[in-house]
C-alpha cells in the first residue's frame, strides 16, 4: 500500500497496522479508501477535496455532529447492532477528527460497516422502499438538531439561481467546440430558467421550513445489508441547512432512474413509476417523518428540479473543461448532463401522476397515524 496512505492512517487513534488500502470509486469529488488492518479491522479513510470544500474543518465538524446526534437516538440498540447501523468517526492521535498530511491533504477516518453493500442503480421495489425509509429516517432523526448550528460548507449548493449564474459564466467563456457539442442542452437550459427557479422562489420567501438535510441522497449513499435492509445513510460531507425538497428530489433522481447517471444510450434513461411509489411509501409511510403542509407542496416537482440542477452543474462543468466532477473520458460530463436532462424531462411529463401517488400515500399514512 502507498506510503502516504499508511502514514495518514497511522495518524488516527485506532489499533492495528494497515495492510490493505482499496480505493472506493463511487464518489465524484473526494478520495475514499477502505483500509484493512493486520488485526482484521476495517475502516473508511477519506480525503476531502479542498477545491470543493474550502473549509474542511467545518465539513468534518458537521459530519461528526450529525452522526453523534443520530447515534444518540440508537442507544436502545446492542453495541453490535449499533456498529452496523451507525457512522462513527475516529480521533487523530492529537485529538481532533481531521488529519492534515505533509502536503496539506485533509483526512478523516470512520468505521467500515461489515457485510454491507451499495447500489448504483435500484434493483427492485423493495430496495427503493428501504432507501425511502432510510432517507426519511435521516430527516426525522435530525429534525431536532438546529440547522443554524451547522456550517454552510458550500454556500448556495442547491441554489438554482447560483447554478444558472455559474452556467452563464461558463457559457461565455466556454470553447466554441464544447458550446457546439452541447448546443441542444444549452438551448434547453436557457428555456427552463424561470420554471426551474420556482421552487427556489418559495424557499427564499421563507415559505418552507429549514431543516438539517443530507444534500446528496443518491441511491449509492444508502448502505444496505446483504438482506437488502437499509442500514444507514453514508457520505455526510454535504450535511447542511436545507429543505426537505432537496433530499426527496435528489433521491428520486437516482432511485427511479432505469438507467445510470452517466447513461450513454439515452433510450435506457427511464422513469420507473413503481419505484417512485415504493420510494414514497418508504419515505412518507415507513420512516415516521411528519412533514408540514408547505413541505408536502411541490415534493413531486422537486424530483424534476433536483434532476435538472445536477444536469445543469454537469453541463456547466463540461463548458468549463471538467474542473469539478471526476471524469473518465472526454465527453463524460456532457453524457451525464444529457441523461439528467432527459430524466428531468420524463419526470416533467409524469408530475400529475407522481403528485397523485404522493397524496395517496400521505393520506394513507396519516390515517394510520390517527388510528395508531
Ligand atoms: C457529487 O462526490 P459525490 O458522488 O458524493 C456532488 C453531488 C452530485 C453528485 C452526482 C459536493 O457527489 O452534489 O449530486 O456528485 N457532490 C458535490 O452524482 O458537489
Ligand atoms: Mg457526496
mmCIF file of N, CA, C and O in Angstrom, residues 139 158 199 203 207-215 240-248 295:
data_model
loop_
_atom_site.group_PDB
_atom_site.id
_atom_site.type_symbol
_atom_site.label_atom_id
_atom_site.label_comp_id
_atom_site.label_asym_id
_atom_site.label_seq_id
_atom_site.Cartn_x
_atom_site.Cartn_y
_atom_site.Cartn_z
ATOM 1 N N UNK A 139 -33.908 12.341 8.007
ATOM 2 C CA UNK A 139 -34.500 13.678 8.207
ATOM 3 C C UNK A 139 -35.258 13.746 9.522
ATOM 4 O O UNK A 139 -35.249 14.768 10.219
ATOM 5 N N UNK A 158 -27.543 24.079 -3.482
ATOM 6 C CA UNK A 158 -28.687 23.719 -4.335
ATOM 7 C C UNK A 158 -29.443 24.953 -4.822
ATOM 8 O O UNK A 158 -30.637 24.875 -5.119
ATOM 9 N N UNK A 199 -39.192 26.695 -7.368
ATOM 10 C CA UNK A 199 -39.063 26.131 -6.016
ATOM 11 C C UNK A 199 -38.208 27.080 -5.160
ATOM 12 O O UNK A 199 -38.540 27.370 -4.005
ATOM 13 N N UNK A 203 -38.675 28.989 -1.509
ATOM 14 C CA UNK A 203 -37.716 28.859 -0.400
ATOM 15 C C UNK A 203 -37.290 30.249 0.068
ATOM 16 O O UNK A 203 -37.295 30.549 1.263
ATOM 17 N N UNK A 207 -41.167 30.292 2.847
ATOM 18 C CA UNK A 207 -42.414 29.537 2.991
ATOM 19 C C UNK A 207 -42.194 28.064 3.339
ATOM 20 O O UNK A 207 -43.138 27.348 3.609
ATOM 21 N N UNK A 208 -40.944 27.613 3.297
ATOM 22 C CA UNK A 208 -40.673 26.199 3.584
ATOM 23 C C UNK A 208 -39.690 26.148 4.764
ATOM 24 O O UNK A 208 -38.669 26.835 4.729
ATOM 25 N N UNK A 209 -40.005 25.372 5.809
ATOM 26 C CA UNK A 209 -39.094 25.369 6.966
ATOM 27 C C UNK A 209 -37.700 24.831 6.623
ATOM 28 O O UNK A 209 -37.566 23.890 5.836
ATOM 29 N N UNK A 210 -36.706 25.465 7.239
ATOM 30 C CA UNK A 210 -35.319 24.985 7.089
ATOM 31 C C UNK A 210 -35.105 23.851 8.074
ATOM 32 O O UNK A 210 -35.548 23.925 9.205
ATOM 33 N N UNK A 211 -34.444 22.828 7.625
ATOM 34 C CA UNK A 211 -34.099 21.700 8.499
ATOM 35 C C UNK A 211 -32.712 21.206 8.111
ATOM 36 O O UNK A 211 -32.148 21.655 7.112
ATOM 37 N N UNK A 212 -32.178 20.276 8.900
ATOM 38 C CA UNK A 212 -30.909 19.655 8.527
ATOM 39 C C UNK A 212 -31.198 18.716 7.362
ATOM 40 O O UNK A 212 -32.104 17.886 7.449
ATOM 41 N N UNK A 213 -30.435 18.845 6.293
ATOM 42 C CA UNK A 213 -30.612 17.938 5.149
ATOM 43 C C UNK A 213 -29.271 17.295 4.790
ATOM 44 O O UNK A 213 -28.203 17.827 5.117
ATOM 45 N N UNK A 214 -29.361 16.164 4.115
ATOM 46 C CA UNK A 214 -28.175 15.404 3.731
ATOM 47 C C UNK A 214 -27.548 16.014 2.481
ATOM 48 O O UNK A 214 -26.337 16.125 2.355
ATOM 49 N N UNK A 215 -28.389 16.372 1.546
ATOM 50 C CA UNK A 215 -27.996 17.077 0.317
ATOM 51 C C UNK A 215 -27.303 16.248 -0.759
ATOM 52 O O UNK A 215 -26.843 16.814 -1.758
ATOM 53 N N UNK A 240 -26.038 20.009 5.730
ATOM 54 C CA UNK A 240 -26.111 21.475 5.865
ATOM 55 C C UNK A 240 -27.572 21.835 6.107
ATOM 56 O O UNK A 240 -28.444 20.987 5.933
ATOM 57 N N UNK A 241 -27.853 23.097 6.424
ATOM 58 C CA UNK A 241 -29.257 23.515 6.453
ATOM 59 C C UNK A 241 -29.848 23.437 5.048
ATOM 60 O O UNK A 241 -29.162 23.747 4.067
ATOM 61 N N UNK A 242 -31.106 22.995 4.955
ATOM 62 C CA UNK A 242 -31.744 22.884 3.639
ATOM 63 C C UNK A 242 -33.247 22.718 3.795
ATOM 64 O O UNK A 242 -33.801 22.974 4.870
ATOM 65 N N UNK A 243 -33.900 22.296 2.731
ATOM 66 C CA UNK A 243 -35.335 21.986 2.797
ATOM 67 C C UNK A 243 -35.530 20.554 2.328
ATOM 68 O O UNK A 243 -34.699 20.005 1.595
ATOM 69 N N UNK A 244 -36.650 19.950 2.775
ATOM 70 C CA UNK A 244 -36.907 18.536 2.509
ATOM 71 C C UNK A 244 -36.848 18.235 1.010
ATOM 72 O O UNK A 244 -36.437 17.147 0.585
ATOM 73 N N UNK A 245 -37.238 19.214 0.202
ATOM 74 C CA UNK A 245 -37.274 19.012 -1.246
ATOM 75 C C UNK A 245 -35.909 18.611 -1.823
ATOM 76 O O UNK A 245 -35.843 17.868 -2.790
ATOM 77 N N UNK A 246 -34.848 19.120 -1.220
ATOM 78 C CA UNK A 246 -33.514 18.775 -1.737
ATOM 79 C C UNK A 246 -33.302 17.260 -1.634
ATOM 80 O O UNK A 246 -32.836 16.614 -2.576
ATOM 81 N N UNK A 247 -33.612 16.711 -0.463
ATOM 82 C CA UNK A 247 -33.316 15.295 -0.243
ATOM 83 C C UNK A 247 -34.322 14.380 -0.935
ATOM 84 O O UNK A 247 -33.964 13.320 -1.442
ATOM 85 N N UNK A 248 -35.567 14.797 -0.966
ATOM 86 C CA UNK A 248 -36.583 13.994 -1.656
ATOM 87 C C UNK A 248 -36.242 13.959 -3.153
ATOM 88 O O UNK A 248 -36.130 12.900 -3.766
ATOM 89 N N UNK A 295 -44.117 21.692 3.274
ATOM 90 C CA UNK A 295 -43.068 20.746 2.858
ATOM 91 C C UNK A 295 -43.633 19.699 1.900
ATOM 92 O O UNK A 295 -42.923 19.170 1.050
#
